[in-house]
CSV table of C-alpha atoms in Angstrom, one decimal:
chain,number,residue,atom,x,y,z
A,1,MET,CA,101.0,59.5,107.6
A,2,THR,CA,102.3,58.1,110.6
A,3,ASP,CA,104.4,55.2,110.9
A,4,ASP,CA,103.6,53.1,113.5
A,5,THR,CA,106.5,50.9,114.1
A,6,VAL,CA,107.9,51.2,117.2
A,7,ARG,CA,111.8,52.0,117.3
A,8,PRO,CA,112.9,52.0,121.5
A,9,GLY,CA,114.7,54.7,122.0
A,10,LEU,CA,114.2,56.7,118.5
A,11,GLU,CA,117.0,54.1,117.6
A,12,GLY,CA,117.8,54.5,113.7
A,13,VAL,CA,114.9,57.2,113.6
A,14,THR,CA,116.5,59.9,111.1
A,15,VAL,CA,114.5,63.1,112.5
A,16,ALA,CA,117.4,65.6,111.4
A,17,GLU,CA,119.8,67.1,109.1
A,18,THR,CA,123.1,68.4,110.1
A,19,ARG,CA,126.3,69.6,108.6
A,20,LEU,CA,128.3,69.4,112.3
A,21,SER,CA,129.0,65.8,112.4
A,22,ARG,CA,128.3,62.3,111.1
A,23,VAL,CA,128.7,59.6,113.2
A,24,ASP,CA,129.6,55.9,111.2
A,25,GLY,CA,129.7,53.3,113.9
A,26,GLU,CA,130.4,50.2,111.5
A,27,ALA,CA,133.4,52.1,109.8
A,28,GLY,CA,134.2,53.8,113.0
A,29,GLU,CA,134.3,56.7,111.8
A,30,LEU,CA,133.6,60.4,113.0
A,31,LEU,CA,133.6,63.7,110.6
A,32,VAL,CA,133.1,66.8,112.9
A,33,GLY,CA,132.6,70.1,110.7
A,34,GLY,CA,133.5,68.1,107.1
A,35,TYR,CA,137.0,66.9,109.1
A,36,PRO,CA,137.8,63.6,110.5
A,37,VAL,CA,137.9,64.2,114.2
A,38,GLU,CA,141.6,62.6,114.3
A,39,THR,CA,142.5,65.6,111.8
A,40,LEU,CA,140.4,68.8,113.8
A,41,ALA,CA,141.4,67.6,117.2
A,42,GLY,CA,144.9,67.1,116.0
A,43,ASN,CA,145.0,70.8,115.0
A,44,ALA,CA,142.5,72.8,116.1
A,45,SER,CA,142.6,75.2,118.9
A,46,PHE,CA,138.8,74.6,120.9
A,47,GLU,CA,138.0,78.3,119.8
A,48,GLU,CA,138.4,77.1,116.3
A,49,ALA,CA,136.3,74.2,116.4
A,50,VAL,CA,133.6,76.3,117.8
A,51,TYR,CA,134.2,78.9,114.9
A,52,LEU,CA,133.8,75.9,112.7
A,53,LEU,CA,130.7,74.4,114.1
A,54,PHE,CA,129.2,78.1,114.2
A,55,GLU,CA,130.0,79.3,111.2
A,56,ASP,CA,130.2,75.9,108.9
A,57,ARG,CA,134.0,77.2,107.8
A,58,LEU,CA,137.5,77.7,110.2
A,59,PRO,CA,138.5,81.7,110.4
A,60,THR,CA,141.1,83.7,109.6
A,61,GLY,CA,143.7,85.0,112.0
A,62,ARG,CA,141.6,88.1,112.2
A,63,GLU,CA,138.3,86.6,112.8
A,64,LEU,CA,139.8,84.4,114.8
A,65,ASP,CA,141.4,86.9,117.4
A,66,ARG,CA,137.8,88.6,117.2
A,67,PHE,CA,135.9,85.0,118.4
A,68,ARG,CA,138.6,85.2,121.3
A,69,SER,CA,137.9,88.1,122.1
A,70,GLU,CA,134.1,87.9,122.3
A,71,LEU,CA,134.0,84.2,123.9
A,72,ALA,CA,136.2,86.6,126.9
A,73,ALA,CA,134.0,88.8,127.3
A,74,HIS,CA,131.6,86.5,128.3
A,75,ARG,CA,133.6,84.1,130.4
A,76,THR,CA,133.1,86.4,133.9
A,77,LEU,CA,130.7,85.3,136.2
A,78,ASP,CA,128.4,88.0,137.9
A,79,GLU,CA,128.2,87.9,141.9
A,80,GLU,CA,124.4,86.8,141.6
A,81,VAL,CA,125.8,83.3,139.7
A,82,HIS,CA,128.7,83.1,141.9
A,83,GLY,CA,125.8,83.0,144.7
A,84,VAL,CA,124.2,80.2,143.5
A,85,VAL,CA,127.5,78.2,142.2
A,86,ARG,CA,128.8,79.2,146.0
A,87,ARG,CA,125.7,77.6,147.5
A,88,ALA,CA,126.0,74.3,145.2
A,89,ALA,CA,129.5,73.6,146.3
A,90,ALA,CA,128.8,74.3,150.1
A,91,ASP,CA,125.5,71.8,150.1
A,92,GLY,CA,127.8,69.0,148.5
A,93,ASP,CA,126.0,69.2,145.2
A,94,PRO,CA,127.4,67.3,142.4
A,95,ALA,CA,129.3,69.2,139.6
A,96,MET,CA,126.9,68.6,136.8
A,97,ASP,CA,123.6,70.5,139.1
A,98,ALA,CA,126.6,72.8,140.1
A,99,LEU,CA,126.7,73.7,136.0
A,100,ARG,CA,122.7,73.2,136.1
A,101,MET,CA,122.5,76.2,138.3
A,102,GLY,CA,125.3,78.5,137.1
A,103,VAL,CA,124.3,77.9,132.8
A,104,ALA,CA,120.3,78.9,133.9
A,105,ALA,CA,121.7,81.9,136.0
A,106,ALA,CA,124.3,83.1,133.6
A,107,SER,CA,121.5,84.7,131.3
A,108,LEU,CA,121.0,87.4,134.2
A,109,GLY,CA,122.7,90.5,132.2
A,110,ILE,CA,122.4,89.3,128.6
A,111,ASP,CA,120.5,89.1,125.8
A,112,ALA,CA,119.3,85.6,126.2
A,113,GLU,CA,117.0,86.5,123.5
A,114,ASP,CA,119.7,86.8,120.9
A,115,PRO,CA,120.6,83.3,119.8
A,116,ARG,CA,124.0,84.1,118.8
A,117,THR,CA,124.9,85.8,122.1
A,118,ALA,CA,122.8,83.0,124.3
A,119,ALA,CA,125.3,80.6,122.2
A,120,THR,CA,128.6,82.2,123.0
A,121,ARG,CA,127.3,82.9,126.3
A,122,VAL,CA,126.8,79.3,127.4
A,123,VAL,CA,129.9,78.1,126.0
A,124,ALA,CA,132.1,80.8,127.3
A,125,VAL,CA,131.0,81.0,131.1
A,126,ALA,CA,130.6,77.0,131.0
A,127,PRO,CA,134.6,76.3,132.1
A,128,THR,CA,134.0,79.2,134.6
A,129,ILE,CA,131.1,77.7,136.8
A,130,VAL,CA,132.9,74.2,136.7
A,131,ALA,CA,136.0,75.9,137.7
A,132,ALA,CA,134.6,78.4,140.5
A,133,TYR,CA,132.3,75.3,141.8
A,134,TRP,CA,135.6,73.6,142.4
A,135,ARG,CA,137.2,76.3,144.3
A,136,TYR,CA,134.8,76.4,146.3
A,137,ARG,CA,134.3,73.0,147.4
A,138,GLN,CA,137.9,73.5,148.5
A,139,ASP,CA,137.3,76.3,150.4
A,140,GLU,CA,139.2,78.6,148.2
A,141,ALA,CA,138.5,82.1,146.1
A,142,PRO,CA,137.7,81.8,142.9
A,143,ILE,CA,140.4,82.6,139.9
A,144,GLU,CA,138.9,84.9,137.6
A,145,PRO,CA,139.4,84.5,134.1
A,146,ASP,CA,142.5,85.7,131.8
A,147,PRO,CA,141.9,87.3,128.9
A,148,ASP,CA,144.7,86.9,127.5
A,149,LEU,CA,144.5,82.9,128.0
A,150,SER,CA,142.7,80.2,125.3
A,151,HIS,CA,139.1,78.7,126.6
A,152,ALA,CA,141.3,75.5,127.7
A,153,ALA,CA,144.2,77.6,129.8
A,154,ASN,CA,142.1,79.6,131.8
A,155,TYR,CA,139.9,76.2,132.5
A,156,LEU,CA,143.2,75.2,134.0
A,157,TYR,CA,144.3,78.4,135.1
A,158,MET,CA,141.1,79.1,137.0
A,159,LEU,CA,140.9,75.6,138.9
A,160,THR,CA,144.7,75.8,140.3
A,161,GLY,CA,145.2,79.6,140.1
A,162,GLU,CA,148.3,78.9,138.1
A,163,ARG,CA,149.6,79.4,134.5
A,164,PRO,CA,149.2,75.7,133.6
A,165,SER,CA,152.2,74.0,131.0
A,166,ASP,CA,151.4,74.6,127.8
A,167,ALA,CA,151.4,69.9,127.6
A,168,ALA,CA,148.5,70.0,129.4
A,169,VAL,CA,147.2,72.8,127.6
A,170,ARG,CA,147.3,70.8,124.2
A,171,GLY,CA,146.4,67.8,125.9
A,172,LEU,CA,142.8,69.6,127.3
A,173,GLU,CA,142.6,71.5,123.9
A,174,THR,CA,142.6,68.0,121.9
A,175,TYR,CA,139.9,66.4,124.1
A,176,LEU,CA,137.5,69.5,124.0
A,177,ALA,CA,137.7,69.8,120.3
A,178,THR,CA,137.3,65.6,120.0
A,179,VAL,CA,134.2,65.5,122.5
A,180,ILE,CA,132.7,68.8,120.6
A,181,ASP,CA,130.5,66.6,118.8
A,182,HIS,CA,129.2,63.4,118.2
A,183,GLY,CA,125.7,63.4,116.5
A,184,LEU,CA,122.2,63.7,117.5
A,185,ASN,CA,123.3,61.9,120.7
A,186,ALA,CA,120.6,62.2,123.7
A,187,SER,CA,121.8,65.6,125.4
A,188,THR,CA,122.2,67.5,121.7
A,189,PHE,CA,119.1,66.2,121.3
A,190,THR,CA,117.2,67.1,124.1
A,191,ALA,CA,119.0,70.6,123.4
A,192,ARG,CA,117.5,71.0,119.6
A,193,THR,CA,114.0,69.6,120.6
A,194,VAL,CA,114.2,72.8,123.2
A,195,VAL,CA,115.3,75.4,120.9
A,196,SER,CA,112.5,74.0,118.2
A,197,THR,CA,109.8,75.1,120.3
A,198,GLU,CA,111.5,78.5,120.2
A,199,SER,CA,112.5,78.7,123.5
A,200,ASP,CA,115.9,80.1,124.2
A,201,LEU,CA,119.4,78.6,123.8
A,202,VAL,CA,120.2,79.5,127.8
A,203,SER,CA,117.2,77.2,128.0
A,204,ALA,CA,118.2,74.4,125.9
A,205,GLY,CA,121.7,74.6,126.9
A,206,THR,CA,120.5,74.0,130.9
A,207,ALA,CA,118.2,70.6,130.0
A,208,ALA,CA,121.2,69.3,127.5
A,209,ILE,CA,123.7,69.3,130.9
A,210,GLY,CA,120.3,67.7,132.5
A,211,THR,CA,120.6,65.0,130.0
A,212,LEU,CA,124.4,64.7,129.7
A,213,LYS,CA,124.3,64.5,134.1
A,214,GLY,CA,122.8,60.3,133.4
A,215,PRO,CA,125.0,58.2,134.2
A,216,LEU,CA,124.2,56.7,130.7
A,217,HIS,CA,125.7,59.1,128.7
A,218,GLY,CA,128.2,61.2,129.9
A,219,GLY,CA,129.0,59.5,134.0
A,220,ALA,CA,132.0,56.2,132.1
A,221,PRO,CA,135.2,58.2,132.9
A,222,GLY,CA,135.4,58.8,136.7
A,223,PRO,CA,134.8,54.8,137.4
A,224,VAL,CA,137.1,54.0,134.1
A,225,LEU,CA,139.8,56.1,136.2
A,226,ASP,CA,139.1,54.3,139.4
A,227,MET,CA,139.5,50.9,137.5
A,228,LEU,CA,142.6,52.0,135.8
A,229,GLN,CA,144.6,53.1,139.3
A,230,SER,CA,143.4,49.7,141.0
A,231,VAL,CA,144.8,47.8,138.2
A,232,HIS,CA,147.7,50.2,138.0
A,233,GLU,CA,147.7,49.9,142.4
A,234,SER,CA,147.6,46.3,142.0
A,235,GLY,CA,150.3,45.9,139.2
A,236,ASP,CA,148.2,42.8,137.5
A,237,PRO,CA,145.8,43.9,134.9
A,238,GLU,CA,145.4,40.1,133.6
A,239,GLY,CA,144.2,39.1,136.8
A,240,PHE,CA,141.5,42.3,137.7
A,241,VAL,CA,140.2,41.3,134.0
A,242,ARG,CA,139.7,38.0,134.8
A,243,ASP,CA,138.2,38.0,138.4
A,244,ARG,CA,135.7,40.8,136.1
A,245,LEU,CA,134.9,38.7,133.8
A,246,ASP,CA,134.5,35.5,135.4
A,247,ALA,CA,132.5,37.2,137.9
A,248,GLY,CA,130.1,38.3,135.3
A,249,GLU,CA,130.8,42.0,135.4
A,250,ARG,CA,131.6,45.0,132.9
A,251,LEU,CA,134.7,46.6,131.9
A,252,MET,CA,134.5,49.9,131.9
A,253,GLY,CA,136.0,51.7,128.5
A,254,PHE,CA,135.1,49.2,126.8
A,255,GLY,CA,131.6,49.0,124.0
A,256,HIS,CA,129.7,51.9,122.4
A,257,ARG,CA,126.0,51.8,121.6
A,258,VAL,CA,127.0,53.3,117.9
A,259,TYR,CA,130.5,52.2,117.1
A,260,ARG,CA,131.4,48.4,116.4
A,261,VAL,CA,134.8,49.0,116.3
A,262,ARG,CA,137.5,51.2,117.8
A,263,ASP,CA,135.7,54.6,118.7
A,264,PRO,CA,138.4,56.8,116.8
A,265,ARG,CA,137.8,59.4,119.5
A,266,ALA,CA,140.0,56.9,121.5
A,267,ALA,CA,142.5,56.9,119.0
A,268,VAL,CA,143.0,61.1,119.1
A,269,LEU,CA,143.0,60.8,122.8
A,270,SER,CA,145.6,57.9,122.7
A,271,SER,CA,148.0,59.8,120.9
A,272,ALA,CA,147.2,63.5,123.4
A,273,ALA,CA,147.7,60.9,126.5
A,274,GLU,CA,150.8,59.7,124.9
A,275,ARG,CA,151.9,62.2,123.8
A,276,PHE,CA,151.8,64.7,127.3
A,277,TYR,CA,152.8,61.5,129.6
A,278,ALA,CA,155.9,60.7,127.2
A,279,GLY,CA,158.9,61.7,129.4
A,280,THR,CA,156.5,62.1,132.7
A,281,ASP,CA,155.4,59.1,133.3
A,282,GLU,CA,157.4,58.2,136.4
A,283,ASP,CA,155.2,56.0,138.2
A,284,GLY,CA,154.3,54.3,134.8
A,285,PHE,CA,150.7,54.7,134.9
A,286,TYR,CA,150.2,55.6,131.5
A,287,GLU,CA,152.5,52.0,130.8
A,288,THR,CA,149.4,50.0,132.8
A,289,VAL,CA,146.5,51.8,130.5
A,290,GLU,CA,148.5,50.4,127.7
A,291,GLN,CA,149.1,47.3,129.3
A,292,PHE,CA,145.0,46.9,130.2
A,293,GLU,CA,143.4,48.1,126.9
A,294,SER,CA,145.6,45.4,125.3
A,295,VAL,CA,144.8,42.4,127.9
A,296,ALA,CA,141.3,43.5,128.4
A,297,LEU,CA,140.4,43.4,124.2
A,298,ASP,CA,142.1,39.6,123.9
A,299,ALA,CA,140.6,39.1,127.0
A,300,LEU,CA,136.6,40.4,125.8
A,301,ALA,CA,137.8,38.7,122.5
A,302,GLU,CA,137.5,35.6,124.0
A,303,HIS,CA,134.9,35.7,126.6
A,304,LYS,CA,132.4,37.7,124.2
A,305,PRO,CA,133.3,36.4,121.1
A,306,ASP,CA,129.8,37.3,119.6
A,307,ARG,CA,130.4,40.9,120.7
A,308,ARG,CA,131.9,43.7,118.9
A,309,LEU,CA,133.8,45.2,122.5
A,310,ALA,CA,135.9,47.9,121.4
A,311,THR,CA,137.6,51.1,123.3
A,312,ASN,CA,135.8,53.8,123.8
A,313,VAL,CA,136.1,57.7,124.5
A,314,GLU,CA,136.1,57.3,128.3
A,315,PHE,CA,138.9,54.9,128.8
A,316,TYR,CA,141.6,57.3,127.0
A,317,THR,CA,139.2,60.3,128.2
A,318,ALA,CA,140.1,59.0,132.0
A,319,ALA,CA,143.5,58.8,131.3
A,320,LEU,CA,144.2,62.1,129.7
A,321,LEU,CA,141.9,64.1,131.8
A,322,HIS,CA,144.2,63.1,135.2
A,323,GLY,CA,147.3,63.7,133.5
A,324,VAL,CA,146.3,67.2,133.1
A,325,GLY,CA,145.4,67.7,135.7
A,326,ILE,CA,141.8,67.4,135.6
A,327,PRO,CA,139.8,66.6,139.4
A,328,ARG,CA,137.8,63.0,138.5
A,329,ASP,CA,134.8,64.7,140.1
A,330,LEU,CA,134.6,66.9,137.3
A,331,PHE,CA,134.9,64.7,134.0
A,332,THR,CA,131.4,64.7,133.1
A,333,ALA,CA,131.5,68.8,133.8
A,334,THR,CA,134.5,68.5,131.6
A,335,PHE,CA,133.0,66.8,129.4
A,336,ALA,CA,130.2,69.5,128.9
A,337,VAL,CA,132.9,71.9,128.5
A,338,GLY,CA,133.5,70.6,125.0
A,339,ARG,CA,130.5,69.9,124.4
A,340,ALA,CA,128.9,73.0,124.6
A,341,GLY,CA,129.7,74.5,121.7
A,342,GLY,CA,128.2,71.3,120.4
A,343,TRP,CA,124.9,71.9,121.5
A,344,MET,CA,124.8,75.4,120.5
A,345,ALA,CA,125.6,75.2,116.7
A,346,HIS,CA,123.1,72.4,116.7
A,347,CYS,CA,120.3,74.9,118.2
A,348,LEU,CA,121.8,77.6,115.7
A,349,GLU,CA,121.3,75.0,113.2
A,350,GLN,CA,117.8,73.9,114.1
A,351,LEU,CA,116.6,77.6,114.1
A,352,ASP,CA,118.1,78.3,110.7
A,353,ASP,CA,115.0,75.8,109.3
A,354,ASN,CA,113.1,75.5,112.4
A,355,ARG,CA,110.3,72.8,112.8
A,356,LEU,CA,108.8,72.1,116.0
A,357,ILE,CA,110.1,68.0,117.3
A,358,ARG,CA,107.1,66.7,117.7
A,359,PRO,CA,107.5,62.6,117.3
A,360,VAL,CA,104.6,60.3,118.2
A,361,SER,CA,103.9,57.6,120.9
A,362,ALA,CA,102.4,54.1,120.5
A,363,TYR,CA,99.6,53.4,123.2
A,364,VAL,CA,99.2,50.1,125.0
A,365,GLY,CA,97.1,51.4,127.6
A,366,ALA,CA,93.2,50.2,128.6
A,367,THR,CA,90.9,50.9,125.7
A,368,ASP,CA,87.4,49.5,127.3
A,369,ARG,CA,87.3,51.4,130.9
A,370,GLU,CA,84.2,52.4,132.4
A,371,TRP,CA,83.7,55.3,134.7
A,372,THR,CA,83.0,53.8,138.8
A,373,PRO,CA,81.8,56.8,141.1
A,374,VAL,CA,84.0,57.1,144.2
A,375,ALA,CA,81.5,55.8,146.5
A,376,GLU,CA,81.5,52.8,144.9
A,377,ARG,CA,85.2,52.1,144.5
């Protein structure tokens, strides 16, 4: 039976069952693989988080070593893929376009028809593509991945050519695990829709990247950093907030489509950022971040008392990624590096009990038109 109720944006429509994550917007809770996000991201390596979503359990030490080796084997880029990424950088294409083209080309030389192999390849190769793109943009040679480094450490190493600090690796590790999955968001829904047609997982990952590229989905951390740096330079958080709200402008990093309270991922990332900046915040940037959040929340409660606008994941994403050394232009692509694990897990889950995703639309067009020959129009 067809339900003729129109729900724009499919809001509130349940279209799949999943064991991967549960989002409770009213309570401000997020479960990932059965664990509260603060527990998982506070303890797990990114490899452990991906394995959990793929296998529905945490790996043993031996299984984790094997999975790390599997990812390492899929992390390098063929010269043909480098050619695509190099051209994207030379043309000045955004990082997300380079990632989309690179992932699509990265199916060369692998058995993309095998879902697990394709899933591993997409997860493994994403940071290599982003890092290579950035090196090409700086007119520098790309850095080959080091099989002895973790996923997060390799990403930072391939960006700079220098071994990252333990603090930077842990900060990035926490971020990647925090954003690995988040319900049936737009890009995840897109990935599941693609594989529901029995297409391949590389195609699904490519489509998901294209979806995440949209600023309504994954584009806010960059503008948040711009805002925070402007506030830090001015030294006047209250004045900045007042001017923005008086002008009717929104404050980036506050409010969320799902959460009506503080985004639980913001709590995880604020703790990670606080740990990272402890003892290194020489110019007081992180102190400004904390002051700004407090001032902004008070002002939003006063100016918009009928709306519950709390801190979202992008606010502390900007502070943390900036601190660990991720360039601002790579923020959304770094989001994709983490979310690739969730995309691929959803694709594998979809294939376990597949049914073609095929919603209906409500027709609102004309019904009584009569044909007029072209000579009489």
